[in-house]
Short mmCIF file of C-alpha atoms in Angstrom, two decimals:
data_model
loop_
_atom_site.label_atom_id
_atom_site.label_comp_id
_atom_site.label_asym_id
_atom_site.label_seq_id
_atom_site.Cartn_x
_atom_site.Cartn_y
_atom_site.Cartn_z
CA MET X 300 -21.66 -5.64 9.24
CA ARG X 301 -17.88 -5.73 9.13
CA VAL X 302 -15.17 -8.40 8.85
CA LEU X 303 -12.19 -8.52 11.22
CA PRO X 304 -9.05 -10.72 11.10
CA ALA X 305 -9.09 -13.50 13.70
CA ALA X 306 -6.11 -15.63 12.55
CA ASP X 307 -4.38 -16.59 9.32
CA THR X 308 -7.14 -19.21 8.96
CA ALA X 309 -10.16 -17.36 10.39
CA LEU X 310 -12.22 -14.17 10.07
CA LEU X 311 -14.73 -12.64 12.47
CA LEU X 312 -17.97 -11.41 10.93
CA GLU X 313 -19.53 -8.79 13.21
CA ALA X 314 -23.26 -8.04 13.16
CA ALA X 315 -25.16 -5.11 14.63
CA ASP X 316 -26.58 -7.06 17.57
CA LEU X 317 -27.52 -10.51 18.86
CA ASP X 318 -30.70 -10.69 16.79
CA GLU X 319 -28.90 -9.96 13.52
CA ALA X 320 -26.15 -12.46 14.38
CA MET X 321 -28.73 -15.19 15.01
CA ARG X 322 -30.44 -14.43 11.67
CA LEU X 323 -27.08 -14.32 9.91
CA LEU X 324 -25.94 -17.81 10.91
CA PRO X 325 -28.55 -19.84 8.94
CA ALA X 326 -27.94 -17.61 5.93
CA LEU X 327 -24.20 -18.35 6.08
CA VAL X 328 -24.88 -22.06 6.41
CA ALA X 329 -27.16 -21.96 3.37
CA ALA X 330 -24.60 -19.94 1.34
CA ARG X 331 -22.03 -22.77 1.52
CA LEU X 332 -19.19 -20.39 0.73
CA PRO X 333 -16.15 -22.10 -0.88
CA GLY X 334 -13.25 -22.68 1.49
CA VAL X 335 -15.28 -22.19 4.69
CA THR X 336 -14.66 -25.08 7.10
CA GLU X 337 -16.59 -24.05 10.22
CA LEU X 338 -18.90 -21.38 11.64
CA VAL X 339 -18.93 -20.48 15.35
CA PRO X 340 -21.86 -18.22 16.36
CA ALA X 341 -21.71 -15.89 19.35
CA ALA X 342 -23.41 -12.81 20.82
CA ARG X 343 -22.79 -10.38 17.95
CA THR X 344 -20.39 -12.29 15.73
CA VAL X 345 -19.83 -15.41 13.68
CA LEU X 346 -16.30 -16.79 13.59
CA VAL X 347 -15.59 -18.10 10.09
CA ARG X 348 -12.80 -20.65 9.81
CA PHE X 349 -11.45 -21.21 6.31
CA ASP X 350 -8.83 -23.15 4.35
CA PRO X 351 -6.36 -20.60 2.93
CA THR X 352 -5.38 -23.04 0.17
CA LEU X 353 -8.95 -22.85 -1.17
CA VAL X 354 -9.85 -19.17 -0.64
CA ASP X 355 -7.96 -16.05 0.37
CA ALA X 356 -9.10 -13.82 3.21
CA ARG X 357 -9.84 -10.79 1.06
CA ALA X 358 -12.10 -12.64 -1.37
CA LEU X 359 -13.85 -14.44 1.49
CA SER X 360 -14.46 -11.12 3.29
CA GLU X 361 -16.28 -9.75 0.25
CA ARG X 362 -18.43 -12.86 -0.01
CA LEU X 363 -19.30 -12.77 3.69
CA LEU X 364 -20.45 -9.16 3.50
CA ALA X 365 -22.68 -10.04 0.56
CA VAL X 366 -24.68 -12.59 2.60
CA ALA X 367 -27.98 -11.10 3.80
CA PRO X 368 -29.38 -12.24 7.19
CA GLU X 369 -32.62 -14.24 7.24
CA GLU X 370 -35.81 -12.23 7.74
CA SER X 371 -36.57 -13.83 11.13
CA ARG X 372 -34.96 -16.05 13.72
CA ALA X 373 -35.67 -19.78 14.01
CA ALA X 374 -38.69 -20.78 16.10
CA GLY X 375 -38.30 -21.96 19.68
CA LEU X 376 -37.43 -25.57 20.53
CA GLY X 377 -39.45 -26.35 23.67
CA SER X 378 -38.61 -25.60 27.31
CA VAL X 379 -36.43 -26.93 30.12
CA VAL X 380 -36.60 -26.47 33.92
CA ILE X 381 -33.24 -26.45 35.72
CA PRO X 382 -33.17 -26.96 39.53
CA VAL X 383 -30.66 -24.68 41.27
CA ARG X 384 -29.25 -24.56 44.78
CA TYR X 385 -28.33 -20.87 45.10
CA ASP X 386 -25.18 -21.12 47.19
CA GLY X 387 -22.54 -19.95 44.68
CA GLU X 388 -19.36 -18.37 45.99
CA ASP X 389 -19.98 -15.15 44.02
CA LEU X 390 -23.64 -14.70 44.97
CA ALA X 391 -23.09 -12.03 47.64
CA GLU X 392 -20.61 -10.08 45.51
CA VAL X 393 -22.87 -10.12 42.44
CA ALA X 394 -25.84 -8.93 44.52
CA GLN X 395 -23.74 -6.05 45.83
CA VAL X 396 -22.58 -5.09 42.33
CA LEU X 397 -26.18 -5.09 41.07
CA GLY X 398 -27.44 -3.15 44.09
CA VAL X 399 -29.94 -5.75 45.31
CA SER X 400 -30.15 -8.25 48.15
CA GLU X 401 -29.17 -11.87 47.63
CA ASP X 402 -32.81 -12.93 48.00
CA GLU X 403 -33.95 -10.45 45.35
CA LEU X 404 -31.21 -11.55 42.96
CA VAL X 405 -32.28 -15.20 43.34
CA ALA X 406 -35.98 -14.35 42.97
CA ARG X 407 -35.41 -12.35 39.79
CA HIS X 408 -33.09 -15.01 38.32
CA GLN X 409 -35.96 -17.50 38.75
CA ALA X 410 -38.66 -15.14 37.50
CA ALA X 411 -36.84 -14.08 34.33
CA THR X 412 -37.64 -15.70 31.01
CA TRP X 413 -34.39 -17.13 29.65
CA THR X 414 -33.79 -18.32 26.08
CA VAL X 415 -30.76 -20.10 24.60
CA ALA X 416 -29.30 -17.60 22.14
CA PHE X 417 -26.37 -19.78 21.02
CA THR X 418 -24.11 -22.56 22.29
CA GLY X 419 -20.35 -22.61 22.67
CA PHE X 420 -17.47 -22.50 25.15
CA ALA X 421 -17.83 -26.26 25.78
CA PRO X 422 -20.24 -29.04 24.71
CA GLY X 423 -23.62 -28.46 26.34
CA PHE X 424 -22.93 -24.86 27.38
CA GLY X 425 -25.82 -22.61 26.35
CA TYR X 426 -25.67 -18.82 26.46
CA LEU X 427 -29.03 -17.81 27.92
CA VAL X 428 -30.36 -14.29 27.42
CA GLY X 429 -33.10 -13.07 29.75
CA ASP X 430 -35.78 -10.39 29.77
CA ASP X 431 -34.77 -8.78 33.10
CA LEU X 432 -32.47 -5.81 32.48
CA LEU X 433 -30.98 -6.23 35.98
CA PHE X 434 -28.68 -8.96 34.71
CA ASP X 435 -25.63 -7.25 33.26
CA VAL X 436 -22.80 -8.69 35.33
CA PRO X 437 -19.06 -8.05 34.86
CA ARG X 438 -16.82 -11.10 34.51
CA ARG X 439 -14.13 -11.81 37.08
CA PRO X 440 -10.92 -9.75 36.64
CA SER X 441 -8.95 -12.99 36.20
CA PRO X 442 -10.58 -16.30 35.22
CA ARG X 443 -10.57 -19.18 37.69
CA THR X 444 -8.58 -22.21 36.60
CA ARG X 445 -11.35 -24.57 37.78
CA ILE X 446 -15.12 -24.05 38.05
CA PRO X 447 -17.07 -27.17 39.16
CA ALA X 448 -19.45 -28.96 36.82
CA GLY X 449 -23.05 -27.82 37.29
CA SER X 450 -22.10 -24.28 38.34
CA VAL X 451 -24.84 -21.76 37.45
CA ALA X 452 -23.20 -18.48 36.54
CA LEU X 453 -23.67 -14.98 35.15
CA ALA X 454 -21.58 -12.85 32.78
CA GLY X 455 -22.67 -9.77 30.88
CA ARG X 456 -26.31 -10.21 29.85
CA PHE X 457 -26.05 -14.01 29.92
CA SER X 458 -26.67 -16.84 32.32
CA GLY X 459 -25.25 -20.32 31.81
CA VAL X 460 -24.45 -23.70 33.36
CA TYR X 461 -20.96 -25.25 33.21
CA PRO X 462 -21.42 -28.81 31.87
CA LYS X 463 -17.98 -29.98 33.08
CA GLU X 464 -15.32 -28.76 35.46
CA SER X 465 -13.41 -26.15 33.50
CA PRO X 466 -11.70 -22.77 33.73
CA GLY X 467 -13.86 -19.69 33.36
CA GLY X 468 -14.43 -16.08 34.27
CA TRP X 469 -18.19 -16.11 34.94
CA GLN X 470 -19.66 -15.24 38.35
CA VAL X 471 -20.97 -18.37 40.10
CA ILE X 472 -24.31 -17.92 41.92
CA GLY X 473 -25.42 -21.55 42.35
CA ARG X 474 -25.21 -25.13 41.17
CA THR X 475 -27.39 -27.79 39.59
CA ASP X 476 -27.29 -31.54 39.08
CA ALA X 477 -29.02 -31.32 35.69
CA GLN X 478 -26.86 -33.10 33.12
CA MET X 479 -26.17 -30.55 30.41
CA TRP X 480 -24.27 -32.93 28.10
CA ASP X 481 -24.84 -36.69 27.85
CA LEU X 482 -23.51 -38.75 24.95
CA GLU X 483 -26.12 -41.43 25.74
CA ARG X 484 -28.87 -38.88 25.02
CA ASP X 485 -30.04 -37.86 21.54
CA PRO X 486 -29.17 -35.06 21.10
CA PRO X 487 -26.40 -35.01 23.75
CA ALA X 488 -26.97 -31.33 24.65
CA LEU X 489 -29.86 -30.52 27.01
CA LEU X 490 -29.98 -26.97 25.60
CA ALA X 491 -30.18 -25.90 21.96
CA PRO X 492 -30.58 -22.44 20.40
CA GLY X 493 -34.19 -21.32 20.86
CA THR X 494 -34.89 -23.46 23.95
CA ALA X 495 -36.76 -21.64 26.74
CA VAL X 496 -35.23 -22.16 30.20
CA ARG X 497 -36.65 -21.59 33.67
CA PHE X 498 -34.52 -21.83 36.83
CA GLU X 499 -36.20 -23.32 39.91
CA ARG X 500 -34.81 -22.88 43.43
CA VAL X 501 -34.26 -26.07 45.46
CA ASP X 502 -32.75 -26.50 48.94
CA ARG X 503 -32.03 -30.22 48.76
CA GLU X 504 -28.51 -31.58 48.49
CA LEU X 505 -27.55 -32.13 44.88
CA ALA X 506 -26.26 -35.40 43.54
CA ALA X 507 -22.55 -35.45 42.80
CA PRO X 508 -21.55 -36.35 39.23
CA ALA X 509 -21.06 -40.08 38.82
CA ALA X 510 -17.43 -41.17 38.61
CA PRO X 511 -16.54 -42.71 35.26
CA GLN X 512 -16.19 -46.48 35.28
CA ARG X 513 -13.03 -48.05 33.91
CA ASP X 514 -13.62 -51.48 32.43
CA ALA X 515 -10.88 -54.09 32.66
CA VAL X 516 -9.11 -54.69 29.35
CA THR X 517 -8.38 -58.35 28.65
CA ALA X 518 -7.31 -58.02 25.00
CA ALA X 519 -4.27 -60.04 23.95
CA HIS X 520 -2.82 -56.93 22.35
CA ALA X 521 -2.79 -54.02 24.78
CA VAL X 522 -0.55 -51.46 26.44
CA GLU X 523 -0.67 -51.27 30.24
CA VAL X 524 0.04 -48.05 32.12
CA VAL X 525 2.51 -48.81 34.89
CA ARG X 526 3.20 -45.13 35.53
CA PRO X 527 1.36 -42.35 33.64
CA GLY X 528 3.80 -39.49 34.22
CA VAL X 529 2.45 -35.97 34.64
CA GLN X 530 -0.31 -36.39 32.04
CA LEU X 531 -0.93 -39.23 29.60
CA LEU X 532 -3.74 -38.88 27.04
CA VAL X 533 -5.02 -40.54 23.90
CA GLN X 534 -4.82 -38.06 21.00
CA ASP X 535 -5.38 -38.00 17.25
CA LEU X 536 -5.95 -35.04 14.93
CA GLY X 537 -9.20 -34.13 16.67
CA ARG X 538 -12.84 -33.64 15.73
CA PRO X 539 -13.06 -30.46 13.59
CA GLY X 540 -16.35 -29.29 12.12
CA LEU X 541 -18.55 -29.77 15.21
CA ALA X 542 -18.67 -26.19 16.48
CA ALA X 543 -22.44 -26.10 15.85
CA GLN X 544 -22.75 -28.67 18.68
CA GLY X 545 -20.44 -26.69 20.95
CA VAL X 546 -17.61 -29.19 20.38
CA SER X 547 -14.06 -27.95 19.92
CA ALA X 548 -11.62 -29.77 17.63
CA SER X 549 -9.12 -30.67 20.39
CA GLY X 550 -6.51 -33.18 19.12
CA ALA X 551 -2.74 -33.42 19.46
CA ALA X 552 -0.99 -30.30 20.74
CA ASP X 553 1.88 -31.06 18.33
CA ARG X 554 0.22 -32.30 15.15
CA GLY X 555 3.53 -32.67 13.32
CA ALA X 556 4.91 -34.94 16.05
CA LEU X 557 1.86 -37.21 15.79
CA ARG X 558 2.22 -37.43 12.03
CA GLU X 559 5.95 -38.14 12.31
CA ALA X 560 5.55 -40.84 14.95
CA ASN X 561 2.83 -42.50 12.87
CA ARG X 562 5.03 -42.33 9.76
CA ALA X 563 7.79 -44.12 11.65
CA VAL X 564 5.54 -47.09 12.54
CA GLY X 565 3.70 -47.20 9.21
CA ASN X 566 0.32 -45.80 10.36
CA PRO X 567 -1.88 -43.28 8.56
CA PRO X 568 -0.96 -39.76 9.77
CA GLY X 569 -4.00 -39.21 11.98
CA THR X 570 -3.98 -42.56 13.81
CA ALA X 571 -4.53 -42.09 17.53
CA GLY X 572 -1.46 -42.37 19.74
CA LEU X 573 -0.48 -41.33 23.24
CA GLU X 574 0.50 -37.80 24.24
CA LEU X 575 2.74 -37.65 27.33
CA ALA X 576 3.31 -34.28 29.00
CA GLY X 577 6.36 -33.87 31.22
CA GLY X 578 7.88 -37.32 30.80
CA GLY X 579 8.15 -39.92 33.57
CA ALA X 580 5.95 -42.72 32.19
CA VAL X 581 6.30 -46.51 32.07
CA LEU X 582 4.24 -48.60 29.63
CA ARG X 583 4.12 -52.43 29.51
CA PHE X 584 3.07 -54.26 26.33
CA ARG X 585 0.90 -57.32 25.96
CA GLY X 586 1.80 -59.04 22.74
CA PRO X 587 4.21 -57.80 20.05
CA ALA X 588 4.08 -54.21 18.81
CA VAL X 589 6.00 -51.53 16.95
CA VAL X 590 6.38 -48.15 18.65
CA ALA X 591 8.00 -44.80 17.94
CA LEU X 592 8.43 -41.54 19.86
CA ALA X 593 8.33 -38.01 18.46
CA GLY X 594 7.94 -34.48 19.76
CA ALA X 595 9.67 -33.68 23.03
CA HIS X 596 12.97 -35.55 23.36
CA ALA X 597 12.96 -37.78 26.42
CA ASP X 598 15.49 -40.22 27.86
CA ALA X 599 13.73 -43.42 26.77
CA SER X 600 14.59 -47.09 26.87
CA LEU X 601 12.98 -50.43 26.19
CA GLU X 602 13.36 -52.90 29.06
CA THR X 603 13.53 -56.48 27.71
CA PRO X 604 14.59 -59.88 29.14
CA HIS X 605 17.90 -59.30 27.34
CA GLY X 606 18.52 -55.93 28.99
CA PRO X 607 17.66 -52.30 28.21
CA HIS X 608 17.84 -50.78 24.73
CA ALA X 609 17.87 -47.05 24.05
CA VAL X 610 14.93 -45.68 22.05
CA GLU X 611 15.87 -42.92 19.64
CA PRO X 612 13.38 -40.20 18.68
CA GLU X 613 11.38 -40.71 15.49
CA ARG X 614 12.73 -44.23 14.96
CA ALA X 615 10.49 -47.31 15.18
CA VAL X 616 11.33 -50.09 17.65
CA ALA X 617 9.95 -53.65 17.74
CA VAL X 618 8.46 -54.63 21.11
CA ASP X 619 7.81 -58.15 22.46
CA ASP X 620 5.23 -59.36 24.94
CA GLY X 621 6.11 -58.11 28.45
CA ASP X 622 8.58 -55.45 27.34
CA GLU X 623 8.40 -52.09 29.11
CA LEU X 624 8.85 -48.70 27.48
CA ARG X 625 10.39 -46.35 30.07
CA ILE X 626 10.24 -42.63 29.32
CA GLY X 627 12.26 -40.52 31.72
CA GLY X 628 13.04 -36.82 31.96
CA LEU X 629 12.70 -34.45 29.02
CA ARG X 630 15.68 -32.94 27.25
CA ASP X 631 13.54 -30.39 25.45
CA GLY X 632 9.91 -29.54 24.71
CA LEU X 633 6.94 -30.59 26.82
CA ARG X 634 4.93 -33.30 25.04
CA THR X 635 6.16 -36.64 23.69
CA VAL X 636 3.95 -38.53 21.23
CA ILE X 637 3.98 -42.34 21.29
CA ALA X 638 2.69 -44.06 18.15
CA ILE X 639 1.89 -47.79 18.09
CA ARG X 640 1.48 -49.67 14.83
CA GLY X 641 -2.20 -50.36 14.21
CA GLY X 642 -3.35 -47.80 16.75
CA VAL X 643 -5.66 -47.90 19.77
CA ALA X 644 -8.70 -50.20 19.55
CA LEU X 645 -11.32 -47.96 21.19
CA ASP X 646 -14.63 -46.66 19.88
CA PRO X 647 -14.39 -43.06 18.68
CA VAL X 648 -16.44 -40.32 20.34
CA LEU X 649 -18.01 -38.00 17.74
CA GLY X 650 -15.63 -39.36 15.13
CA SER X 651 -12.38 -39.07 17.12
CA LEU X 652 -10.37 -40.68 19.91
CA ALA X 653 -8.94 -37.32 21.05
CA THR X 654 -9.16 -36.58 24.76
CA ASP X 655 -10.61 -33.09 25.22
CA THR X 656 -9.64 -32.15 28.78
CA LEU X 657 -11.95 -29.13 28.89
CA ALA X 658 -15.07 -30.79 27.48
CA GLY X 659 -14.47 -34.24 29.01
CA LEU X 660 -14.84 -35.94 25.62
CA GLY X 661 -12.87 -38.99 24.54
CA PRO X 662 -10.96 -41.46 26.72
CA ALA X 663 -10.30 -40.32 30.29
CA PRO X 664 -6.73 -39.28 31.15
CA LEU X 665 -4.80 -42.49 31.74
CA ALA X 666 -3.87 -43.61 35.25
CA ALA X 667 -1.67 -46.34 36.70
CA GLY X 668 -3.31 -49.73 36.16
CA ASP X 669 -5.21 -48.71 33.03
CA ALA X 670 -4.83 -50.73 29.85
CA LEU X 671 -5.60 -49.72 26.27
CA PRO X 672 -6.51 -52.42 23.73
CA LEU X 673 -4.49 -52.28 20.51
CA HIS X 674 -5.37 -53.34 16.99
CA GLY X 675 -2.18 -55.37 16.87
CA PRO X 676 0.88 -55.15 14.62
CA ALA X 677 -0.69 -55.92 11.25
CA GLY X 678 2.03 -56.85 8.79
CA GLY X 679 4.49 -58.13 11.42
CA THR X 680 6.79 -56.32 13.80
CA ALA X 681 9.58 -55.16 11.50
CA ALA X 682 10.58 -51.55 12.18
CA VAL X 683 10.18 -48.90 9.50
CA GLU X 684 13.42 -47.50 8.10
CA ARG X 685 14.23 -44.00 9.31
CA THR X 686 14.33 -41.59 6.36
CA ARG X 687 13.84 -38.08 7.71
CA ALA X 688 16.36 -35.27 8.31
CA PRO X 689 18.01 -34.75 11.73
CA ARG X 690 15.60 -33.72 14.47
CA ILE X 691 15.19 -30.02 15.35
CA ARG X 692 15.62 -29.23 19.06
CA LEU X 693 12.54 -27.95 20.89
CA PRO X 694 12.56 -25.19 23.55
CA ARG X 695 13.82 -25.76 27.09
CA PRO X 696 13.08 -23.74 30.24
CA GLY X 697 14.88 -20.41 29.87
CA ASP X 698 14.90 -20.51 26.07
CA VAL X 699 13.33 -17.65 24.12
CA VAL X 700 10.92 -18.79 21.38
CA GLU X 701 9.61 -16.60 18.56
CA LEU X 702 6.00 -17.10 17.47
CA GLY X 703 4.39 -15.36 14.50
CA ILE X 704 1.02 -13.73 15.13
CA VAL X 705 -1.78 -12.03 13.21
CA LEU X 706 -3.22 -9.03 15.05
CA GLY X 707 -6.96 -8.82 15.73
CA PRO X 708 -9.82 -8.98 16.04
CA ARG X 709 -9.92 -6.73 19.15
CA THR X 710 -6.76 -4.62 19.02
CA ASP X 711 -9.04 -1.58 19.29
CA TRP X 712 -9.80 -2.62 22.88
CA PHE X 713 -6.22 -1.89 23.91
CA ALA X 714 -4.14 1.23 24.50
CA ASP X 715 -1.76 2.31 21.73
CA ASP X 716 1.26 1.00 23.60
CA ALA X 717 -0.32 -2.42 24.30
CA VAL X 718 0.58 -3.85 20.89
CA ALA X 719 4.12 -2.57 21.40
CA ALA X 720 4.22 -4.26 24.81
CA LEU X 721 2.91 -7.47 23.24
CA VAL X 722 5.75 -7.72 20.72
CA GLU X 723 8.63 -5.90 22.42
CA GLN X 724 8.87 -7.79 25.70
CA GLU X 725 9.39 -11.44 26.58
CA TRP X 726 6.50 -13.42 28.05
CA LEU X 727 7.18 -16.13 30.63
CA VAL X 728 5.34 -19.46 30.29
CA THR X 729 3.95 -20.08 33.79
CA PRO X 730 3.40 -23.48 35.49
CA ARG X 731 -0.37 -22.85 35.46
CA SER X 732 -0.44 -23.66 31.74
CA ASP X 733 -2.24 -26.73 30.35
CA ARG X 734 -3.87 -27.98 27.15
CA VAL X 735 -6.56 -25.31 27.46
CA GLY X 736 -4.07 -22.48 27.33
CA VAL X 737 -0.54 -21.27 28.00
CA ARG X 738 -0.78 -18.71 30.80
CA LEU X 739 1.79 -15.97 30.26
CA GLU X 740 3.37 -13.41 32.53
CA GLY X 741 5.05 -10.19 31.41
CA ALA X 742 6.62 -7.25 33.20
CA THR X 743 4.26 -4.85 31.41
CA PRO X 744 0.61 -6.00 31.39
CA LEU X 745 -1.44 -5.22 28.28
CA GLU X 746 -3.51 -2.17 29.15
CA ARG X 747 -7.02 -1.78 27.76
CA SER X 748 -8.30 1.44 26.28
CA ARG X 749 -11.94 0.41 26.64
CA ASP X 750 -13.85 -0.39 29.81
CA GLY X 751 -16.79 -2.74 30.05
CA GLU X 752 -17.45 -6.28 28.91
CA LEU X 753 -16.88 -7.78 25.49
CA GLU X 754 -19.78 -10.01 24.55
CA SER X 755 -18.74 -13.63 24.02
CA GLU X 756 -17.32 -14.45 20.61
CA GLY X 757 -15.53 -17.32 18.91
CA ALA X 758 -11.85 -18.09 19.37
CA VAL X 759 -9.34 -20.22 17.48
CA THR X 760 -6.46 -22.37 18.69
CA GLY X 761 -3.58 -19.92 19.03
CA ALA X 762 -5.77 -16.97 20.04
CA ILE X 763 -4.15 -14.62 22.57
CA GLN X 764 -6.90 -13.70 24.99
CA VAL X 765 -6.31 -10.91 27.52
CA PRO X 766 -8.26 -10.83 30.81
CA PRO X 767 -8.50 -7.56 32.75
CA ASP X 768 -5.23 -8.19 34.62
CA GLY X 769 -3.41 -7.77 31.29
CA GLN X 770 -1.58 -11.13 31.45
CA PRO X 771 -2.42 -13.06 28.24
CA VAL X 772 -3.57 -16.64 27.79
CA LEU X 773 -2.48 -18.38 24.58
CA PHE X 774 -5.18 -20.89 23.64
CA LEU X 775 -4.16 -24.51 22.91
CA PRO X 776 -6.32 -27.30 21.39
CA ASP X 777 -8.68 -27.78 24.35
CA HIS X 778 -9.62 -24.09 24.51
CA PRO X 779 -13.28 -22.98 24.77
CA LEU X 780 -15.04 -22.31 21.47
CA THR X 781 -16.15 -18.89 22.72
CA GLY X 782 -14.92 -16.45 25.33
CA GLY X 783 -15.60 -12.99 26.66
CA TYR X 784 -12.15 -11.47 27.08
CA PRO X 785 -10.78 -9.51 24.09
CA ILE X 786 -8.34 -11.27 21.75
CA ILE X 787 -5.45 -9.09 20.65
CA GLY X 788 -3.99 -11.55 18.12
CA ALA X 789 -3.52 -15.20 17.20
CA VAL X 790 -0.48 -17.39 16.56
CA VAL X 791 -0.19 -18.39 12.91
CA ASP X 792 -1.04 -21.98 12.06
CA ARG X 793 2.54 -23.01 11.19
CA ASP X 794 3.71 -22.09 14.73
CA LEU X 795 0.91 -23.83 16.67
CA ASP X 796 2.86 -27.08 17.11
CA LEU X 797 5.75 -25.13 18.62
CA ALA X 798 3.32 -23.37 20.98
CA GLY X 799 2.12 -26.79 22.13
CA GLN X 800 5.69 -27.72 23.11
CA LEU X 801 6.44 -24.73 25.37
CA PRO X 802 7.58 -25.91 28.82
CA PRO X 803 7.08 -23.80 31.96
CA GLY X 804 10.00 -21.41 32.25
CA ALA X 805 10.35 -20.86 28.51
CA ARG X 806 9.86 -17.34 27.18
CA ILE X 807 7.98 -16.10 24.13
CA ARG X 808 8.59 -13.21 21.79
CA PHE X 809 5.69 -12.48 19.46
CA ARG X 810 6.41 -11.32 15.92
CA ILE X 811 3.72 -9.74 13.76
CA ALA X 812 3.34 -11.79 10.58
CA ALA X 813 1.97 -10.54 7.31
CA PRO X 814 -1.85 -10.48 7.43
CA PRO X 815 -3.71 -13.14 5.42
CA HIS X 816 -4.51 -12.12 1.84
#
């Protein structure tokens, strides 16, 4: 085994093969190493997230290498049959790559014995390893931005089913209407490590996923969405610690802005607020409230019966029944956080109100006509006195932003000049970016030195993943837990909030930070 740097808050423990990795995970769980906050298993690795205030990377590396894998893997957990309509858009291409007909590929996919080796990427996504050596399929050269829910796909030695619509680089050979993740089910995931899976061909039309129902909100204290802007989400500090269930932390893209907005209205730091990307929203309040904006600076005003009043960043404002908060164009940054005293009165999902756009967890993205119930302005509506230092300007389109990075874990997958290209040129933030990742474009793509497929392994927020086209993707909070493109480095934790505020058109320069000690 060996330990590789994965971030300033994470290490990657690499085993000899899948079997050893699966035997290593329960041993690591049982070891309860000090400072370890989360373990993310994958094909040959376990990503180990840690708190650097409790343990340093060097000491943790020594302790990880001292953990011996269990003698045998856990026993199987039953079996599942998944109906598949084999009409995927990559079916013909995959058959050609493997040197078989489409019919033979489908027949062998059904005949193979598949077992869930581990879960990851998104809630309910199981990595299935089969006993037919035919299935060793290269990923797509560039990942698709959207793969439909229920897509049955292949990558490397694995087969899998996408639980929700999401980006991905796997080759799609079919689709199913089996529900891979259901919060009303116990456990929510249909597949768990050790489960045996058999795929069954069907020719019937498959049921489309049911559209989520939005219940009318009649609460006396609520905020109504008149206009949602480009994207309006409920966010708090996320749901860390659930990687074993395939659940990413998600949470606010700018954690500092959420804390600052909550401070201004007198809330605890992690109270759920609203995250608005791109500006252009109008919110109407039922009942009195206290609100504050932080993060991206927008032209904002409060429309009242007595006329409009400007809303300054990071300063609380008292709101009366019927008042409208109008948030216009952005002066800098990308995401404005709106805190409301008392917070949003919704039931948490797995301990959090964060909207995970990749996994589909938490409240749905808000649309015109939606209303969110509020807990109400406990303690009255008096604004909190502003006490902080003057606000620091965030990047605008055309600005160059410097982000510190830690190299690894897969720098050895790249040519010698790739690291130089990573740090010596500017990278354009493209409009295809979202909360899953910032898609970058550079004049000199990052060239690999190694051909073939990297088996899926864990990734952190801030990881810089490089698909075969050499144009990196910088992961943001809704990123997949695991991925199969090599990661050349990761943005340090202190710069993650800034990464979450990068607007399209901004440019990045990466700077190598001192490695964690």
